[in-house]
Amino acid sequence: MAELQGNAGAAVAEAADHLGTTLVELTAVPGVGKAAKSGVENLVDTAVDQARKDARKDISPQSNVDGEMIGQDGPTYSGVRSGENAVTDKTLIDEIRSIPKGQRPDPSEYFSASQIESHLAQFDNGASRLMSQKNFDKYGIAQIDGSSFVMTRNDADRLLATANGDGRAMEEALGLPDKFFSDGNELVRIDIPKPRELNIRMPSGNEAGANPKWIPGGRLPDDSLEAVIDTGDIAENQYLFYNINF
């Protein structure tokens, strides 16, 4: 459907160009005065301009081959290539990451509402936050802006089993600096059974905890799902705490 509409728009624009060429040729006919020629040329320019605008305007928003909405009501970042949840268009990823932190677009500008909901629904069985004991003791669960990055509980289970006590493997999977879990910086796990109570959302990359390894689309470097919740005022009965032994 999108292709057919694109062809229709192109046809209208082509017709406008053809009209312009035809009318301009008329001004070359002997006997047509200079003033008349100027008037016709201006009329042609205006008509062609309007025809092109109409061609673009008449293309209604439709889904492209990847299911993303395009058209006048679609996202600003229509180049998204979505699987079920991920942004996989490297150009788009690089574009968003190049924007200074604090100015990056909301994910709703490059994902449809249904895609975002599909992503967040993966956290309905619980979310988990893996962090250092040192940071937990010093700051608590939340970052300075009151937010926390979380992964799904299932992904946390899988990651811990796969890493099998390898701190470096954990750092790479979570996008953390080298030696983050070394030098006595022990790992703790925070489980949040009901993240919907804490304003769960897809990360924008503007969060205090977003580092240079952040990836647009709610994914970690190992392709685990990622989301953000508000934990500045989290109650003790809203999370479970575990020490992880390497």
PDB file of C-alpha atoms in Angstrom:
ATOM      1  CA  MET A   1       0.000   0.000   0.000  1.00  0.00           C
ATOM      2  CA  ALA A   2       2.761   2.433   0.916  1.00  0.00           C
ATOM      3  CA  GLU A   3       4.509   1.684  -2.382  1.00  0.00           C
ATOM      4  CA  LEU A   4       1.325   2.312  -4.377  1.00  0.00           C
ATOM      5  CA  GLN A   5       0.777   5.608  -2.624  1.00  0.00           C
ATOM      6  CA  GLY A   6       4.395   6.559  -3.171  1.00  0.00           C
ATOM      7  CA  ASN A   7       3.960   5.867  -6.889  1.00  0.00           C
ATOM      8  CA  ALA A   8       0.764   7.908  -6.961  1.00  0.00           C
ATOM      9  CA  GLY A   9       2.493  10.832  -5.323  1.00  0.00           C
ATOM     10  CA  ALA A  10       5.366  10.597  -7.776  1.00  0.00           C
ATOM     11  CA  ALA A  11       2.908  10.530 -10.679  1.00  0.00           C
ATOM     12  CA  VAL A  12       1.205  13.713  -9.490  1.00  0.00           C
ATOM     13  CA  ALA A  13       4.534  15.447  -9.057  1.00  0.00           C
ATOM     14  CA  GLU A  14       5.616  14.286 -12.540  1.00  0.00           C
ATOM     15  CA  ALA A  15       2.385  15.622 -14.008  1.00  0.00           C
ATOM     16  CA  ALA A  16       3.042  18.952 -12.335  1.00  0.00           C
ATOM     17  CA  ASP A  17       6.511  19.103 -13.874  1.00  0.00           C
ATOM     18  CA  HIS A  18       5.070  18.230 -17.291  1.00  0.00           C
ATOM     19  CA  LEU A  19       2.457  20.980 -16.932  1.00  0.00           C
ATOM     20  CA  GLY A  20       5.189  23.433 -16.081  1.00  0.00           C
ATOM     21  CA  THR A  21       7.256  22.460 -19.121  1.00  0.00           C
ATOM     22  CA  THR A  22       4.249  22.726 -21.446  1.00  0.00           C
ATOM     23  CA  LEU A  23       3.194  26.167 -20.240  1.00  0.00           C
ATOM     24  CA  VAL A  24       6.726  27.506 -20.315  1.00  0.00           C
ATOM     25  CA  GLU A  25       7.012  26.374 -23.942  1.00  0.00           C
ATOM     26  CA  LEU A  26       3.936  28.465 -24.724  1.00  0.00           C
ATOM     27  CA  THR A  27       5.784  31.594 -23.630  1.00  0.00           C
ATOM     28  CA  ALA A  28       8.260  31.012 -26.463  1.00  0.00           C
ATOM     29  CA  VAL A  29       5.518  31.447 -29.079  1.00  0.00           C
ATOM     30  CA  PRO A  30       6.204  34.568 -31.224  1.00  0.00           C
ATOM     31  CA  GLY A  31       3.922  37.455 -30.405  1.00  0.00           C
ATOM     32  CA  VAL A  32       3.591  36.726 -26.712  1.00  0.00           C
ATOM     33  CA  GLY A  33       4.737  39.869 -24.956  1.00  0.00           C
ATOM     34  CA  LYS A  34       7.453  40.058 -22.294  1.00  0.00           C
ATOM     35  CA  ALA A  35       5.005  40.960 -19.540  1.00  0.00           C
ATOM     36  CA  ALA A  36       2.692  38.111 -20.536  1.00  0.00           C
ATOM     37  CA  LYS A  37       5.607  35.698 -20.522  1.00  0.00           C
ATOM     38  CA  SER A  38       6.596  36.802 -17.032  1.00  0.00           C
ATOM     39  CA  GLY A  39       3.045  36.387 -15.793  1.00  0.00           C
ATOM     40  CA  VAL A  40       2.711  32.900 -17.256  1.00  0.00           C
ATOM     41  CA  GLU A  41       6.064  31.827 -15.803  1.00  0.00           C
ATOM     42  CA  ASN A  42       5.052  33.020 -12.333  1.00  0.00           C
ATOM     43  CA  LEU A  43       1.737  31.207 -12.670  1.00  0.00           C
ATOM     44  CA  VAL A  44       3.543  28.029 -13.694  1.00  0.00           C
ATOM     45  CA  ASP A  45       5.931  28.206 -10.742  1.00  0.00           C
ATOM     46  CA  THR A  46       3.039  28.625  -8.313  1.00  0.00           C
ATOM     47  CA  ALA A  47       0.999  25.801  -9.860  1.00  0.00           C
ATOM     48  CA  VAL A  48       3.913  23.367  -9.913  1.00  0.00           C
ATOM     49  CA  ASP A  49       4.809  24.197  -6.323  1.00  0.00           C
ATOM     50  CA  GLN A  50       1.249  23.603  -5.157  1.00  0.00           C
ATOM     51  CA  ALA A  51       0.940  20.363  -7.106  1.00  0.00           C
ATOM     52  CA  ARG A  52       4.063  19.010  -5.456  1.00  0.00           C
ATOM     53  CA  LYS A  53       2.802  19.959  -1.999  1.00  0.00           C
ATOM     54  CA  ASP A  54      -0.545  18.317  -2.712  1.00  0.00           C
ATOM     55  CA  ALA A  55       1.209  15.163  -3.893  1.00  0.00           C
ATOM     56  CA  ARG A  56       3.013  14.888  -0.567  1.00  0.00           C
ATOM     57  CA  LYS A  57      -0.011  15.861   1.506  1.00  0.00           C
ATOM     58  CA  ASP A  58      -2.323  13.350  -0.141  1.00  0.00           C
ATOM     59  CA  ILE A  59      -0.187  10.405   0.919  1.00  0.00           C
ATOM     60  CA  SER A  60      -1.904   9.254   4.102  1.00  0.00           C
ATOM     61  CA  PRO A  61       0.060   7.583   6.913  1.00  0.00           C
ATOM     62  CA  GLN A  62       0.488   3.876   6.278  1.00  0.00           C
ATOM     63  CA  SER A  63       2.680   1.102   7.609  1.00  0.00           C
ATOM     64  CA  ASN A  64       5.902   0.444   5.756  1.00  0.00           C
ATOM     65  CA  VAL A  65       7.251  -3.058   5.217  1.00  0.00           C
ATOM     66  CA  ASP A  66       8.594  -3.124   8.772  1.00  0.00           C
ATOM     67  CA  GLY A  67       5.301  -2.143  10.399  1.00  0.00           C
ATOM     68  CA  GLU A  68       6.371   1.397  11.322  1.00  0.00           C
ATOM     69  CA  MET A  69       4.063   4.315  10.667  1.00  0.00           C
ATOM     70  CA  ILE A  70       5.127   6.784   7.989  1.00  0.00           C
ATOM     71  CA  GLY A  71       3.516   9.868   6.488  1.00  0.00           C
ATOM     72  CA  GLN A  72       2.378  13.220   7.866  1.00  0.00           C
ATOM     73  CA  ASP A  73       1.276  11.762  11.212  1.00  0.00           C
ATOM     74  CA  GLY A  74       4.125   9.295  11.559  1.00  0.00           C
ATOM     75  CA  PRO A  75       7.238   9.527  13.733  1.00  0.00           C
ATOM     76  CA  THR A  76       9.964  12.064  12.992  1.00  0.00           C
ATOM     77  CA  TYR A  77      12.441   9.197  12.706  1.00  0.00           C
ATOM     78  CA  SER A  78      10.637   7.173  10.032  1.00  0.00           C
ATOM     79  CA  GLY A  79      13.824   5.304   9.131  1.00  0.00           C
ATOM     80  CA  VAL A  80      13.396   2.905  12.039  1.00  0.00           C
ATOM     81  CA  ARG A  81      13.776  -0.766  11.196  1.00  0.00           C
ATOM     82  CA  SER A  82      11.935  -2.645  13.882  1.00  0.00           C
ATOM     83  CA  GLY A  83      12.044  -6.320  14.658  1.00  0.00           C
ATOM     84  CA  GLU A  84       9.689  -7.001  17.510  1.00  0.00           C
ATOM     85  CA  ASN A  85      11.307  -4.446  19.778  1.00  0.00           C
ATOM     86  CA  ALA A  86      14.696  -3.311  18.512  1.00  0.00           C
ATOM     87  CA  VAL A  87      15.990  -0.432  16.448  1.00  0.00           C
ATOM     88  CA  THR A  88      18.369  -2.131  14.022  1.00  0.00           C
ATOM     89  CA  ASP A  89      18.989   0.646  11.518  1.00  0.00           C
ATOM     90  CA  LYS A  90      22.600   1.604  12.326  1.00  0.00           C
ATOM     91  CA  THR A  91      22.211   5.019  10.691  1.00  0.00           C
ATOM     92  CA  LEU A  92      19.262   5.812  12.932  1.00  0.00           C
ATOM     93  CA  ILE A  93      21.045   4.503  16.018  1.00  0.00           C
ATOM     94  CA  ASP A  94      24.095   6.634  15.260  1.00  0.00           C
ATOM     95  CA  GLU A  95      21.905   9.660  14.574  1.00  0.00           C
ATOM     96  CA  ILE A  96      20.132   9.431  17.928  1.00  0.00           C
ATOM     97  CA  ARG A  97      23.311   8.678  19.865  1.00  0.00           C
ATOM     98  CA  SER A  98      25.051  11.671  18.290  1.00  0.00           C
ATOM     99  CA  ILE A  99      22.469  14.019  19.811  1.00  0.00           C
ATOM    100  CA  PRO A 100      23.727  15.473  23.121  1.00  0.00           C
ATOM    101  CA  LYS A 101      22.387  13.775  26.225  1.00  0.00           C
ATOM    102  CA  GLY A 102      19.436  15.771  27.511  1.00  0.00           C
ATOM    103  CA  GLN A 103      18.255  16.640  23.985  1.00  0.00           C
ATOM    104  CA  ARG A 104      17.552  13.192  22.558  1.00  0.00           C
ATOM    105  CA  PRO A 105      14.037  12.504  21.222  1.00  0.00           C
ATOM    106  CA  ASP A 106      11.433  10.539  23.126  1.00  0.00           C
ATOM    107  CA  PRO A 107      11.162   6.947  21.823  1.00  0.00           C
ATOM    108  CA  SER A 108       7.600   7.736  20.711  1.00  0.00           C
ATOM    109  CA  GLU A 109       9.197   9.745  17.886  1.00  0.00           C
ATOM    110  CA  TYR A 110      10.731   6.643  16.321  1.00  0.00           C
ATOM    111  CA  PHE A 111       8.500   3.841  17.640  1.00  0.00           C
ATOM    112  CA  SER A 112       4.747   3.381  17.346  1.00  0.00           C
ATOM    113  CA  ALA A 113       2.641   3.147  20.510  1.00  0.00           C
ATOM    114  CA  SER A 114       2.026  -0.556  19.888  1.00  0.00           C
ATOM    115  CA  GLN A 115       5.750  -1.267  19.571  1.00  0.00           C
ATOM    116  CA  ILE A 116       6.472   0.514  22.844  1.00  0.00           C
ATOM    117  CA  GLU A 117       3.682  -1.357  24.629  1.00  0.00           C
ATOM    118  CA  SER A 118       4.940  -4.665  23.222  1.00  0.00           C
ATOM    119  CA  HIS A 119       8.369  -3.863  24.619  1.00  0.00           C
ATOM    120  CA  LEU A 120       7.106  -2.881  28.073  1.00  0.00           C
ATOM    121  CA  ALA A 121       4.818  -5.914  28.290  1.00  0.00           C
ATOM    122  CA  GLN A 122       7.960  -8.070  28.453  1.00  0.00           C
ATOM    123  CA  PHE A 123       8.536  -6.649  31.954  1.00  0.00           C
ATOM    124  CA  ASP A 124       5.147  -7.680  33.337  1.00  0.00           C
ATOM    125  CA  ASN A 125       6.718 -10.789  34.890  1.00  0.00           C
ATOM    126  CA  GLY A 126       9.086  -8.587  36.854  1.00  0.00           C
ATOM    127  CA  ALA A 127      12.107  -6.328  36.331  1.00  0.00           C
ATOM    128  CA  SER A 128      15.613  -6.589  37.761  1.00  0.00           C
ATOM    129  CA  ARG A 129      18.409  -4.134  38.383  1.00  0.00           C
ATOM    130  CA  LEU A 130      21.994  -5.360  38.690  1.00  0.00           C
ATOM    131  CA  MET A 131      24.318  -2.883  40.384  1.00  0.00           C
ATOM    132  CA  SER A 132      27.348  -2.702  42.633  1.00  0.00           C
ATOM    133  CA  GLN A 133      27.012  -3.036  46.391  1.00  0.00           C
ATOM    134  CA  LYS A 134      29.112   0.121  46.710  1.00  0.00           C
ATOM    135  CA  ASN A 135      26.684   2.234  44.662  1.00  0.00           C
ATOM    136  CA  PHE A 136      23.672   0.735  46.396  1.00  0.00           C
ATOM    137  CA  ASP A 137      25.098   1.592  49.822  1.00  0.00           C
ATOM    138  CA  LYS A 138      26.011   5.118  48.719  1.00  0.00           C
ATOM    139  CA  TYR A 139      23.036   6.119  46.555  1.00  0.00           C
ATOM    140  CA  GLY A 140      20.316   3.491  46.920  1.00  0.00           C
ATOM    141  CA  ILE A 141      18.555   2.065  43.869  1.00  0.00           C
ATOM    142  CA  ALA A 142      17.983   5.322  41.975  1.00  0.00           C
ATOM    143  CA  GLN A 143      20.278   7.566  39.989  1.00  0.00           C
ATOM    144  CA  ILE A 144      20.530  11.274  40.805  1.00  0.00           C
ATOM    145  CA  ASP A 145      17.458  11.990  38.654  1.00  0.00           C
ATOM    146  CA  GLY A 146      15.389   9.370  40.489  1.00  0.00           C
ATOM    147  CA  SER A 147      15.407   6.886  37.597  1.00  0.00           C
ATOM    148  CA  SER A 148      16.789   3.356  37.323  1.00  0.00           C
ATOM    149  CA  PHE A 149      17.620   1.211  34.313  1.00  0.00           C
ATOM    150  CA  VAL A 150      16.188  -2.298  34.602  1.00  0.00           C
ATOM    151  CA  MET A 151      16.145  -5.513  32.586  1.00  0.00           C
ATOM    152  CA  THR A 152      13.511  -8.224  32.591  1.00  0.00           C
ATOM    153  CA  ARG A 153      13.706 -10.718  35.445  1.00  0.00           C
ATOM    154  CA  ASN A 154      14.101 -13.541  32.915  1.00  0.00           C
ATOM    155  CA  ASP A 155      17.020 -11.785  31.209  1.00  0.00           C
ATOM    156  CA  ALA A 156      18.694 -11.246  34.592  1.00  0.00           C
ATOM    157  CA  ASP A 157      18.348 -14.967  35.381  1.00  0.00           C
ATOM    158  CA  ARG A 158      19.828 -15.885  32.001  1.00  0.00           C
ATOM    159  CA  LEU A 159      22.692 -13.395  32.247  1.00  0.00           C
ATOM    160  CA  LEU A 160      23.755 -14.543  35.705  1.00  0.00           C
ATOM    161  CA  ALA A 161      23.671 -18.173  34.600  1.00  0.00           C
ATOM    162  CA  THR A 162      25.634 -17.464  31.409  1.00  0.00           C
ATOM    163  CA  ALA A 163      28.259 -15.238  33.062  1.00  0.00           C
ATOM    164  CA  ASN A 164      28.827 -17.915  35.709  1.00  0.00           C
ATOM    165  CA  GLY A 165      30.745 -15.592  38.013  1.00  0.00           C
ATOM    166  CA  ASP A 166      32.709 -13.815  35.252  1.00  0.00           C
ATOM    167  CA  GLY A 167      32.627 -10.132  36.204  1.00  0.00           C
ATOM    168  CA  ARG A 168      33.980  -9.003  32.826  1.00  0.00           C
ATOM    169  CA  ALA A 169      31.224 -10.880  31.005  1.00  0.00           C
ATOM    170  CA  MET A 170      28.695  -9.082  33.196  1.00  0.00           C
ATOM    171  CA  GLU A 171      30.268  -5.698  32.444  1.00  0.00           C
ATOM    172  CA  GLU A 172      30.175  -6.296  28.691  1.00  0.00           C
ATOM    173  CA  ALA A 173      26.583  -7.514  28.728  1.00  0.00           C
ATOM    174  CA  LEU A 174      25.377  -4.555  30.794  1.00  0.00           C
ATOM    175  CA  GLY A 175      27.445  -1.915  28.993  1.00  0.00           C
ATOM    176  CA  LEU A 176      29.466  -1.058  32.115  1.00  0.00           C
ATOM    177  CA  PRO A 177      33.074   0.208  32.290  1.00  0.00           C
ATOM    178  CA  ASP A 178      35.960  -2.247  32.539  1.00  0.00           C
ATOM    179  CA  LYS A 179      36.675  -3.511  36.071  1.00  0.00           C
ATOM    180  CA  PHE A 180      33.340  -2.173  37.336  1.00  0.00           C
ATOM    181  CA  PHE A 181      32.833  -5.348  39.359  1.00  0.00           C
ATOM    182  CA  SER A 182      36.463  -5.751  40.423  1.00  0.00           C
ATOM    183  CA  ASP A 183      38.351  -4.503  43.488  1.00  0.00           C
ATOM    184  CA  GLY A 184      35.698  -5.611  45.932  1.00  0.00           C
ATOM    185  CA  ASN A 185      32.884  -3.882  44.030  1.00  0.00           C
ATOM    186  CA  GLU A 186      30.408  -6.679  44.725  1.00  0.00           C
ATOM    187  CA  LEU A 187      27.259  -7.237  42.716  1.00  0.00           C
ATOM    188  CA  VAL A 188      23.723  -6.975  44.079  1.00  0.00           C
ATOM    189  CA  ARG A 189      20.419  -7.726  42.413  1.00  0.00           C
ATOM    190  CA  ILE A 190      17.231  -5.741  42.939  1.00  0.00           C
ATOM    191  CA  ASP A 191      14.007  -7.393  41.755  1.00  0.00           C
ATOM    192  CA  ILE A 192      10.922  -5.246  41.148  1.00  0.00           C
ATOM    193  CA  PRO A 193       7.845  -7.503  40.900  1.00  0.00           C
ATOM    194  CA  LYS A 194       5.495  -4.786  39.604  1.00  0.00           C
ATOM    195  CA  PRO A 195       7.419  -2.236  37.499  1.00  0.00           C
ATOM    196  CA  ARG A 196       4.171  -0.790  36.076  1.00  0.00           C
ATOM    197  CA  GLU A 197       3.684   0.828  39.494  1.00  0.00           C
ATOM    198  CA  LEU A 198       6.898   2.777  38.938  1.00  0.00           C
ATOM    199  CA  ASN A 199       6.205   4.477  35.594  1.00  0.00           C
ATOM    200  CA  ILE A 200       8.039   1.940  33.432  1.00  0.00           C
ATOM    201  CA  ARG A 201       9.016   3.329  30.027  1.00  0.00           C
ATOM    202  CA  MET A 202      11.430   2.861  27.163  1.00  0.00           C
ATOM    203  CA  PRO A 203      14.711   4.741  27.746  1.00  0.00           C
ATOM    204  CA  SER A 204      15.342   7.938  25.803  1.00  0.00           C
ATOM    205  CA  GLY A 205      19.066   8.157  26.533  1.00  0.00           C
ATOM    206  CA  ASN A 206      18.569  11.373  28.513  1.00  0.00           C
ATOM    207  CA  GLU A 207      18.537   9.555  31.851  1.00  0.00           C
ATOM    208  CA  ALA A 208      21.311  10.170  34.382  1.00  0.00           C
ATOM    209  CA  GLY A 209      22.350   6.529  34.104  1.00  0.00           C
ATOM    210  CA  ALA A 210      22.697   6.562  30.301  1.00  0.00           C
ATOM    211  CA  ASN A 211      26.400   6.172  29.511  1.00  0.00           C
ATOM    212  CA  PRO A 212      28.232   6.323  26.142  1.00  0.00           C
ATOM    213  CA  LYS A 213      27.372   2.656  25.522  1.00  0.00           C
ATOM    214  CA  TRP A 214      23.612   3.325  25.660  1.00  0.00           C
ATOM    215  CA  ILE A 215      21.695   1.946  22.655  1.00  0.00           C
ATOM    216  CA  PRO A 216      18.364   3.411  21.416  1.00  0.00           C
ATOM    217  CA  GLY A 217      15.422   1.029  21.367  1.00  0.00           C
ATOM    218  CA  GLY A 218      15.493  -0.450  24.861  1.00  0.00           C
ATOM    219  CA  ARG A 219      18.317  -2.929  24.307  1.00  0.00           C
ATOM    220  CA  LEU A 220      21.515  -3.758  26.171  1.00  0.00           C
ATOM    221  CA  PRO A 221      24.766  -4.655  24.350  1.00  0.00           C
ATOM    222  CA  ASP A 222      23.960  -8.373  24.726  1.00  0.00           C
ATOM    223  CA  ASP A 223      20.506  -7.726  23.198  1.00  0.00           C
ATOM    224  CA  SER A 224      18.644  -8.093  26.512  1.00  0.00           C
ATOM    225  CA  LEU A 225      15.622  -5.850  26.959  1.00  0.00           C
ATOM    226  CA  GLU A 226      16.002  -2.620  28.890  1.00  0.00           C
ATOM    227  CA  ALA A 227      13.561  -0.129  30.416  1.00  0.00           C
ATOM    228  CA  VAL A 228      13.533   2.737  32.914  1.00  0.00           C
ATOM    229  CA  ILE A 229      11.494   3.097  36.111  1.00  0.00           C
ATOM    230  CA  ASP A 230      11.190   5.798  38.776  1.00  0.00           C
ATOM    231  CA  THR A 231      12.754   4.609  42.033  1.00  0.00           C
ATOM    232  CA  GLY A 232      13.539   7.832  43.867  1.00  0.00           C
ATOM    233  CA  ASP A 233      10.647   7.216  46.265  1.00  0.00           C
ATOM    234  CA  ILE A 234      10.384   3.437  45.985  1.00  0.00           C
ATOM    235  CA  ALA A 235       8.943   1.742  49.070  1.00  0.00           C
ATOM    236  CA  GLU A 236      10.700  -1.191  50.711  1.00  0.00           C
ATOM    237  CA  ASN A 237       7.793  -3.488  49.886  1.00  0.00           C
ATOM    238  CA  GLN A 238       8.170  -2.740  46.161  1.00  0.00           C
ATOM    239  CA  TYR A 239      11.516  -4.490  45.680  1.00  0.00           C
ATOM    240  CA  LEU A 240      13.546  -7.527  46.757  1.00  0.00           C
ATOM    241  CA  PHE A 241      17.290  -7.367  47.468  1.00  0.00           C
ATOM    242  CA  TYR A 242      19.846 -10.139  46.808  1.00  0.00           C
ATOM    243  CA  ASN A 243      23.623 -10.346  47.172  1.00  0.00           C
ATOM    244  CA  ILE A 244      25.285 -12.059  44.204  1.00  0.00           C
ATOM    245  CA  ASN A 245      28.412 -14.076  44.893  1.00  0.00           C
ATOM    246  CA  PHE A 246      30.956 -14.396  42.070  1.00  0.00           C
TER     247      PHE A 246
END
